[in-house]
Short mmCIF file of C-alpha atoms in Angstrom, two decimals:
data_model
loop_
_atom_site.label_atom_id
_atom_site.label_comp_id
_atom_site.label_asym_id
_atom_site.label_seq_id
_atom_site.Cartn_x
_atom_site.Cartn_y
_atom_site.Cartn_z
CA UNK A 82 75.50 86.88 101.57
CA UNK A 83 72.82 89.43 102.36
CA UNK A 84 73.80 89.58 106.02
CA UNK A 85 77.51 89.74 105.20
CA UNK A 86 76.98 92.47 102.63
CA UNK A 87 74.84 94.49 105.05
CA UNK A 88 77.44 94.23 107.81
CA UNK A 89 80.21 95.31 105.43
CA UNK A 90 78.15 98.20 104.08
CA UNK A 91 77.11 99.51 107.50
CA UNK A 92 80.57 99.24 109.01
CA UNK A 93 82.22 100.91 106.04
CA UNK A 94 79.58 103.65 106.05
CA UNK A 95 80.33 104.38 109.71
CA UNK A 96 84.07 104.52 109.10
CA UNK A 97 83.64 106.84 106.13
CA UNK A 98 81.19 108.99 108.09
CA UNK A 99 84.04 109.57 110.52
CA UNK A 100 86.46 110.34 107.70
CA UNK A 101 84.16 112.56 105.63
CA UNK A 102 82.83 114.65 108.47
CA UNK A 103 86.37 115.89 109.00
CA UNK A 104 86.69 116.83 105.33
CA UNK A 105 83.46 118.82 105.41
CA UNK A 106 84.49 120.56 108.61
CA UNK A 107 87.88 121.37 107.05
CA UNK A 108 86.13 123.00 104.09
CA UNK A 109 83.64 124.96 106.18
CA UNK A 110 85.01 125.85 109.60
CA UNK A 111 88.35 124.40 110.76
CA UNK A 112 90.55 127.00 109.05
CA UNK A 113 89.49 130.06 111.10
CA UNK A 114 89.10 128.05 114.33
CA UNK A 115 92.45 126.30 114.31
CA UNK A 116 94.56 128.53 112.02
CA UNK A 117 93.25 132.04 112.80
CA UNK A 118 96.53 133.83 112.02
CA UNK A 119 96.37 132.76 108.38
CA UNK A 120 94.56 134.46 105.52
CA UNK A 121 91.29 132.77 104.47
CA UNK A 122 92.96 130.89 101.60
CA UNK A 123 96.00 129.95 103.69
CA UNK A 124 93.73 128.82 106.51
CA UNK A 125 91.80 126.59 104.13
CA UNK A 126 95.07 125.17 102.80
CA UNK A 127 96.23 124.46 106.36
CA UNK A 128 92.93 122.76 107.20
CA UNK A 129 93.21 120.65 104.05
CA UNK A 130 96.75 119.83 105.16
CA UNK A 131 95.41 118.18 108.31
CA UNK A 132 92.81 116.52 106.06
CA UNK A 133 95.64 115.10 103.92
CA UNK A 134 97.35 113.54 106.95
CA UNK A 135 94.51 111.03 107.16
CA UNK A 136 95.39 109.83 103.66
CA UNK A 137 99.09 109.64 104.43
CA UNK A 138 98.42 107.29 107.35
CA UNK A 139 96.05 105.05 105.38
CA UNK A 140 98.83 103.03 103.67
CA UNK A 141 100.40 102.45 107.08
CA UNK A 142 97.04 101.27 108.36
CA UNK A 143 96.72 98.92 105.40
CA UNK A 144 100.14 97.45 106.27
CA UNK A 145 99.36 97.02 109.98
CA UNK A 146 95.84 95.66 109.55
CA UNK A 147 96.76 93.81 106.36
CA UNK A 148 99.33 91.85 108.39
CA UNK A 149 96.58 90.95 110.86
CA UNK A 150 94.19 90.01 108.06
CA UNK A 151 96.67 87.79 106.25
CA UNK A 152 98.06 86.18 109.39
CA UNK A 153 95.06 85.89 111.72
CA UNK A 154 91.96 86.42 109.58
CA UNK A 155 89.82 89.07 107.96
CA UNK A 156 87.33 89.18 110.85
CA UNK A 157 89.63 90.73 113.54
CA UNK A 158 90.47 93.57 111.16
CA UNK A 159 86.83 94.65 111.05
CA UNK A 160 86.65 95.15 114.81
CA UNK A 161 90.00 96.80 115.44
CA UNK A 162 89.78 99.28 112.56
CA UNK A 163 86.26 100.42 113.44
CA UNK A 164 87.15 100.86 117.11
CA UNK A 165 90.25 102.94 116.35
CA UNK A 166 88.52 105.23 113.85
CA UNK A 167 85.49 105.76 116.09
CA UNK A 168 87.56 106.71 119.14
CA UNK A 169 89.75 109.11 117.15
CA UNK A 170 86.71 110.82 115.63
CA UNK A 171 85.02 111.39 118.97
CA UNK A 172 88.27 112.87 120.26
CA UNK A 173 88.40 115.36 117.34
CA UNK A 174 85.08 116.74 118.57
CA UNK A 175 86.62 117.40 121.96
CA UNK A 176 89.78 119.27 120.84
CA UNK A 177 89.82 122.90 122.06
CA UNK A 178 90.36 125.56 119.41
CA UNK A 179 93.47 127.67 118.83
CA UNK A 180 91.96 130.44 120.93
CA UNK A 181 91.89 128.15 123.98
CA UNK A 182 95.17 126.21 123.86
CA UNK A 183 97.18 127.84 121.08
CA UNK A 184 99.42 125.80 118.81
CA UNK A 185 98.56 122.57 120.65
CA UNK A 186 95.12 122.62 118.97
CA UNK A 187 96.26 122.01 115.36
CA UNK A 188 98.87 119.52 116.62
CA UNK A 189 96.13 117.48 118.31
CA UNK A 190 94.08 117.65 115.12
CA UNK A 191 97.01 116.24 113.16
CA UNK A 192 97.51 113.34 115.59
CA UNK A 193 93.83 112.39 115.66
CA UNK A 194 93.48 112.71 111.90
CA UNK A 195 96.48 110.39 111.57
CA UNK A 196 94.71 107.81 113.76
CA UNK A 197 91.52 108.16 111.73
CA UNK A 198 93.41 107.36 108.56
CA UNK A 199 95.21 104.46 110.24
CA UNK A 200 91.88 102.81 111.07
CA UNK A 201 90.33 103.49 107.69
CA UNK A 202 93.37 102.03 105.97
CA UNK A 203 92.55 98.69 107.55
CA UNK A 204 88.78 98.88 107.15
CA UNK A 205 88.61 98.67 103.37
CA UNK A 206 90.63 95.46 103.03
CA UNK A 207 88.74 93.63 105.76
CA UNK A 208 85.28 94.67 104.59
CA UNK A 209 85.93 93.97 100.92
CA UNK A 210 87.49 90.56 101.50
CA UNK A 211 84.65 89.57 103.81
CA UNK A 212 82.23 89.81 100.88
CA UNK A 213 84.54 89.01 97.94
CA UNK A 214 85.80 85.76 99.48
CA UNK A 215 82.29 84.61 100.41
CA UNK A 216 80.66 85.62 97.11
CA UNK A 217 79.78 83.19 94.29
CA UNK A 218 82.08 83.53 91.30
CA UNK A 219 79.58 84.93 88.81
CA UNK A 220 78.33 87.64 91.19
CA UNK A 221 81.54 88.59 92.97
CA UNK A 222 81.59 92.18 91.69
CA UNK A 223 77.95 92.66 92.71
CA UNK A 224 78.38 91.45 96.29
CA UNK A 225 81.77 93.11 96.73
CA UNK A 226 80.24 96.41 95.62
CA UNK A 227 78.22 96.74 98.83
CA UNK A 228 81.20 97.97 100.87
CA UNK A 229 81.73 100.46 98.03
CA UNK A 230 78.26 101.88 98.73
CA UNK A 231 79.40 102.55 102.30
CA UNK A 232 81.41 105.69 101.41
CA UNK A 233 78.34 107.23 99.74
CA UNK A 234 76.16 106.44 102.77
CA UNK A 235 78.83 107.78 105.12
CA UNK A 236 79.18 110.94 103.07
CA UNK A 237 75.45 111.55 102.97
CA UNK A 238 75.13 110.95 106.69
CA UNK A 239 78.06 113.21 107.54
CA UNK A 240 76.99 116.02 105.27
CA UNK A 241 73.32 115.61 106.13
CA UNK A 242 74.15 116.25 109.76
CA UNK A 243 76.35 119.20 108.79
CA UNK A 244 73.61 120.58 106.53
CA UNK A 245 71.03 120.34 109.29
CA UNK A 246 73.36 122.05 111.75
CA UNK A 247 74.34 124.89 109.42
CA UNK A 248 70.69 125.46 108.49
CA UNK A 249 69.32 125.18 112.03
CA UNK A 250 71.98 127.06 113.97
CA UNK A 251 73.26 130.56 113.65
CA UNK A 252 76.80 131.01 112.36
CA UNK A 253 78.10 131.83 115.84
CA UNK A 254 76.60 128.71 117.42
CA UNK A 255 77.77 126.48 114.59
CA UNK A 256 81.35 127.75 114.91
CA UNK A 257 81.21 127.57 118.69
CA UNK A 258 79.90 124.04 119.23
CA UNK A 259 77.63 122.88 116.40
CA UNK A 260 80.44 121.56 114.20
CA UNK A 261 81.46 119.20 117.02
CA UNK A 262 78.14 117.31 117.15
CA UNK A 263 78.82 114.95 114.19
CA UNK A 264 82.15 113.96 115.74
CA UNK A 265 80.48 113.11 119.05
CA UNK A 266 77.79 111.11 117.24
CA UNK A 267 80.52 108.90 115.79
CA UNK A 268 80.83 107.13 119.14
CA UNK A 269 77.24 105.85 119.00
CA UNK A 270 77.61 104.80 115.37
CA UNK A 271 80.83 102.91 116.09
CA UNK A 272 79.17 101.01 118.96
CA UNK A 273 76.29 100.02 116.66
CA UNK A 274 78.73 98.86 113.98
CA UNK A 275 80.72 96.74 116.42
CA UNK A 276 77.54 95.05 117.61
CA UNK A 277 76.49 94.29 114.04
CA UNK A 278 79.86 92.75 113.19
CA UNK A 279 80.06 90.58 116.30
CA UNK A 280 78.37 87.56 114.64
CA UNK A 281 80.27 87.53 111.34
CA UNK A 282 82.06 84.37 110.22
CA UNK A 283 85.59 84.13 108.86
CA UNK A 284 85.93 83.79 105.08
CA UNK A 285 86.23 80.28 103.58
CA UNK A 286 89.43 81.10 101.73
CA UNK A 287 91.25 82.22 104.86
CA UNK A 288 89.95 79.22 106.81
CA UNK A 289 91.39 76.96 104.10
CA UNK A 290 94.75 78.74 104.32
CA UNK A 291 94.77 78.45 108.11
CA UNK A 292 93.82 74.78 108.05
CA UNK A 293 96.80 74.05 105.79
CA UNK A 294 99.14 76.41 107.66
CA UNK A 295 99.81 78.44 104.52
CA UNK A 296 99.37 81.97 105.92
CA UNK A 297 102.07 84.44 104.95
CA UNK A 298 104.72 84.85 107.63
CA UNK A 299 105.56 88.40 106.56
CA UNK A 300 102.82 89.59 104.17
CA UNK A 301 104.34 92.99 103.43
CA UNK A 302 107.71 91.45 102.57
CA UNK A 303 106.05 89.01 100.16
CA UNK A 304 104.04 91.82 98.55
CA UNK A 305 107.11 94.04 98.10
CA UNK A 306 109.22 91.22 96.68
CA UNK A 307 106.62 89.50 94.53
CA UNK A 308 103.97 92.08 93.67
CA UNK A 309 105.63 95.52 93.83
CA UNK A 310 104.80 96.34 90.21
CA UNK A 311 101.17 95.36 90.73
CA UNK A 312 100.90 97.57 93.83
CA UNK A 313 102.30 100.60 91.97
CA UNK A 314 100.04 100.05 88.96
CA UNK A 315 96.89 99.71 91.08
CA UNK A 316 97.83 102.82 93.08
CA UNK A 317 98.33 104.84 89.91
CA UNK A 318 95.19 103.41 88.31
CA UNK A 319 92.90 104.28 91.21
CA UNK A 320 94.38 107.75 91.87
CA UNK A 321 91.92 109.41 89.46
CA UNK A 322 88.94 108.08 91.42
CA UNK A 323 90.15 109.68 94.61
CA UNK A 324 91.07 112.91 92.82
CA UNK A 325 87.64 113.25 91.21
CA UNK A 326 85.69 112.34 94.34
CA UNK A 327 87.53 114.70 96.68
CA UNK A 328 87.46 117.50 94.14
CA UNK A 329 83.67 117.27 94.18
CA UNK A 330 83.14 116.47 97.86
CA UNK A 331 85.78 118.68 99.50
CA UNK A 332 87.47 121.27 97.29
CA UNK A 333 84.27 122.28 95.48
CA UNK A 334 82.58 122.99 98.82
CA UNK A 335 85.32 125.41 99.81
CA UNK A 336 85.55 126.98 96.34
CA UNK A 337 81.80 127.43 96.02
CA UNK A 338 81.34 129.04 99.41
CA UNK A 339 84.51 131.17 99.53
CA UNK A 340 85.05 132.19 95.90
CA UNK A 341 81.60 132.02 94.34
CA UNK A 342 79.60 133.15 97.37
CA UNK A 343 77.20 130.20 97.19
CA UNK A 344 75.60 129.41 100.59
CA UNK A 345 77.11 126.33 102.21
CA UNK A 346 73.67 124.70 102.44
CA UNK A 347 73.23 124.99 98.65
CA UNK A 348 76.69 123.55 97.96
CA UNK A 349 76.14 120.66 100.36
CA UNK A 350 72.75 119.88 98.82
CA UNK A 351 74.17 119.79 95.27
CA UNK A 352 77.04 117.50 96.26
CA UNK A 353 74.83 115.24 98.39
CA UNK A 354 72.30 114.79 95.59
CA UNK A 355 75.06 113.71 93.18
CA UNK A 356 76.57 111.34 95.76
CA UNK A 357 73.14 109.80 96.43
CA UNK A 358 72.69 108.97 92.74
CA UNK A 359 76.22 107.58 92.61
CA UNK A 360 75.59 105.32 95.60
CA UNK A 361 72.29 104.04 94.22
CA UNK A 362 73.86 103.13 90.87
CA UNK A 363 76.90 101.33 92.32
CA UNK A 364 75.34 97.80 92.16
CA UNK A 365 74.24 98.44 88.56
CA UNK A 366 77.80 99.18 87.45
CA UNK A 367 79.01 96.18 89.47
CA UNK A 368 76.65 93.92 87.51
CA UNK A 369 78.19 95.27 84.31
CA UNK A 370 81.57 94.33 85.75
CA UNK A 371 80.37 90.76 86.31
CA UNK A 372 79.19 90.64 82.71
CA UNK A 373 81.86 92.51 80.75
CA UNK A 374 84.90 92.45 83.00
CA UNK A 375 86.43 94.73 85.63
CA UNK A 376 89.22 96.25 83.54
CA UNK A 377 86.79 97.22 80.77
CA UNK A 378 84.70 99.35 83.12
CA UNK A 379 87.78 100.88 84.73
CA UNK A 380 89.13 101.98 81.35
CA UNK A 381 85.74 103.47 80.46
CA UNK A 382 85.58 105.36 83.75
CA UNK A 383 89.07 106.82 83.28
CA UNK A 384 88.27 107.95 79.75
CA UNK A 385 85.01 109.56 80.91
CA UNK A 386 86.86 111.36 83.72
CA UNK A 387 89.41 112.79 81.29
CA UNK A 388 86.65 114.07 79.00
CA UNK A 389 84.42 115.54 81.73
CA UNK A 390 86.77 117.60 83.92
CA UNK A 391 86.64 120.81 81.87
CA UNK A 392 82.82 120.70 81.54
CA UNK A 393 82.55 120.01 85.28
CA UNK A 394 84.61 123.10 86.18
CA UNK A 395 82.60 125.23 83.74
CA UNK A 396 79.32 124.08 85.29
CA UNK A 397 80.63 124.64 88.82
CA UNK A 398 81.68 128.19 87.97
CA UNK A 399 78.14 129.13 86.95
CA UNK A 400 77.17 128.96 90.66
CA UNK A 401 73.71 127.79 89.55
CA UNK A 402 72.54 124.84 91.66
CA UNK A 403 71.11 122.66 88.88
CA UNK A 404 74.16 123.12 86.63
CA UNK A 405 76.56 122.48 89.51
CA UNK A 406 74.65 119.30 90.35
CA UNK A 407 74.94 118.10 86.74
CA UNK A 408 78.66 118.80 86.75
CA UNK A 409 79.14 116.86 89.98
CA UNK A 410 76.90 114.02 88.81
CA UNK A 411 78.84 113.51 85.58
CA UNK A 412 82.09 113.35 87.54
CA UNK A 413 80.77 110.85 90.07
CA UNK A 414 79.25 108.61 87.38
CA UNK A 415 82.70 108.38 85.80
CA UNK A 416 84.09 107.65 89.26
CA UNK A 417 81.61 104.88 90.09
CA UNK A 418 82.17 103.18 86.75
CA UNK A 419 85.61 102.33 88.12
CA UNK A 420 85.06 102.03 91.85
CA UNK A 421 81.98 99.81 91.66
CA UNK A 422 84.20 96.96 90.45
CA UNK A 423 87.55 97.54 92.17
CA UNK A 424 86.40 95.73 95.33
CA UNK A 425 86.29 92.55 93.24
CA UNK A 426 89.13 93.49 90.89
CA UNK A 427 91.90 94.15 93.40
CA UNK A 428 91.45 90.95 95.45
CA UNK A 429 91.38 88.92 92.23
CA UNK A 430 94.79 90.32 91.29
CA UNK A 431 96.51 88.96 94.42
CA UNK A 432 96.98 85.43 95.71
CA UNK A 433 94.96 84.70 98.92
CA UNK A 434 97.92 84.54 101.33
CA UNK A 435 98.86 88.22 100.77
CA UNK A 436 95.52 89.52 99.47
CA UNK A 437 94.55 91.61 102.50
CA UNK A 438 97.89 93.45 102.48
CA UNK A 439 98.40 93.77 98.72
CA UNK A 440 94.92 94.95 97.78
CA UNK A 441 94.67 97.38 100.70
CA UNK A 442 98.13 98.89 100.20
CA UNK A 443 97.48 99.54 96.51
CA UNK A 444 94.05 101.00 97.24
CA UNK A 445 95.28 103.31 100.00
CA UNK A 446 98.41 104.45 98.19
CA UNK A 447 96.02 105.68 95.52
CA UNK A 448 94.35 107.71 98.26
CA UNK A 449 97.64 109.49 98.95
CA UNK A 450 98.23 110.22 95.26
CA UNK A 451 94.68 111.28 94.46
CA UNK A 452 92.84 112.17 97.67
CA UNK A 453 95.46 113.78 99.89
CA UNK A 454 96.97 116.09 97.30
CA UNK A 455 93.95 117.10 95.24
CA UNK A 456 92.21 119.58 97.62
CA UNK A 457 95.56 121.23 98.33
CA UNK A 458 96.64 121.41 94.69
CA UNK A 459 93.21 122.54 93.53
CA UNK A 460 93.03 125.28 96.18
CA UNK A 461 96.52 126.51 95.29
CA UNK A 462 95.86 126.41 91.54
CA UNK A 463 92.52 128.20 91.80
CA UNK A 464 93.85 130.96 94.10
CA UNK A 465 94.55 134.17 92.25
CA UNK A 466 92.95 132.92 89.06
CA UNK A 467 90.84 136.05 88.60
CA UNK A 468 87.13 135.92 87.94
CA UNK A 469 87.21 133.16 85.33
CA UNK A 470 86.78 129.43 85.88
CA UNK A 471 89.76 127.66 87.50
CA UNK A 472 90.86 125.81 84.37
CA UNK A 473 94.09 124.78 86.08
CA UNK A 474 92.06 122.45 88.30
CA UNK A 475 90.46 120.84 85.25
CA UNK A 476 93.85 120.43 83.58
CA UNK A 477 95.32 118.82 86.70
CA UNK A 478 92.44 116.33 86.96
CA UNK A 479 92.63 115.51 83.26
CA UNK A 480 96.32 114.68 83.56
CA UNK A 481 95.63 112.44 86.56
CA UNK A 482 92.88 110.67 84.59
CA UNK A 483 95.22 110.02 81.66
CA UNK A 484 97.94 108.63 83.95
CA UNK A 485 95.38 106.32 85.56
CA UNK A 486 94.15 105.25 82.14
CA UNK A 487 97.69 104.18 81.24
CA UNK A 488 98.05 102.21 84.47
CA UNK A 489 94.76 100.36 83.93
CA UNK A 490 95.86 99.54 80.38
CA UNK A 491 98.88 97.71 81.84
CA UNK A 492 96.80 95.63 84.28
CA UNK A 493 95.28 92.26 83.28
CA UNK A 494 91.57 91.49 83.06
CA UNK A 495 90.06 89.15 85.67
CA UNK A 496 86.85 87.91 84.08
CA UNK A 497 84.26 86.26 86.38
CA UNK A 498 84.25 83.23 84.08
CA UNK A 499 87.78 82.33 85.13
CA UNK A 500 88.11 79.69 87.82
CA UNK A 501 87.35 81.10 91.29
CA UNK A 502 89.90 83.84 91.97
CA UNK A 503 92.91 84.52 89.83
CA UNK A 504 96.14 83.67 91.62
CA UNK A 505 99.03 85.09 89.59
CA UNK A 506 102.55 83.88 89.94
CA UNK A 507 104.52 86.34 92.08
CA UNK A 508 107.06 88.42 90.25
CA UNK A 509 110.67 87.57 90.87
CA UNK A 510 112.58 90.11 92.86
CA UNK A 511 115.68 91.42 91.11
CA UNK A 512 118.89 89.73 92.20
#
């Protein structure tokens, strides 16, 4: 289990490094380089638009790679998704700016960001099932939480590189070539991840399905017909996690540097410190999920998110590093209360033959609802708000948290004490 968990964590960290480094670049530099004719706010919105494309393609990736995972095994998904995301990320670092090739530059960004999201949409399902389906029943949330640490590691790595570059280079050099370095480094990281995953074994549950010839012939069709309500509920339930995380990690960076005049190095340091604490505490919250249940922690995390959004915006608006850090930390602790256990929770909600597709589609649809829209909505809501705190952003996030709370309330509990993995009867499609 230790080797499997490490391979899942490292591979997921690499994939999220690729994904997050684009978000940081979008907040700091892509607007003026690829949308120079726009105003600063409009350029940031346009850059976040290309950022959102990666979320829009993630559900498609979960369908494509989920089909592979449910038909041919979880293991092939881990290789193909990492290879696709790594190649697309390296290519982003090679795209000429608008000043060199005109309108073709943002078009290329859109295409490559789409491919990034396609690969990441497949990564989560493969990595989570690799650990969840190998894990002992009473510690499934703990072991399945290791892939959930990967996003924190990837974020810290991506932003650590960006922080070093912005601090060590002049503004002209960073805008000229420095921002491209993290994208080029993704190629080396992807190669290391592929080597690490080369010796992984297939999961016992899929091997049992394959031995009996019970794999789903058309996984997506079975999910749509038998589990459509479950997919929609999980997407709505997890939307708040994405909204909170990308408010802190992406929108707050742009707002702090552009509207509050905080140096980008200070903003990055505050966010990175909060993410580091969140990543370190992920296994602790997962253990609570093994003891008290997954749904219980998810409901608590949603409630905490709803209560903390206005204080978080107030602390951000002070522009004081320690207070901003505390605001970010409170938000991410609410986030990790939910997301530490969802890697065990979602697979337990689906029967094994469609688990890779169902869990991944629900998870990545939540990314569209919460992650793709939030930086755009928050930037639009906060623009023109005068000198006061952007309370509209807090109100938006609170509403999302309450909607997610309602969705979690409609989902069942999957206690570790129940036999192996819960396999619910599929819902009947309407005649």
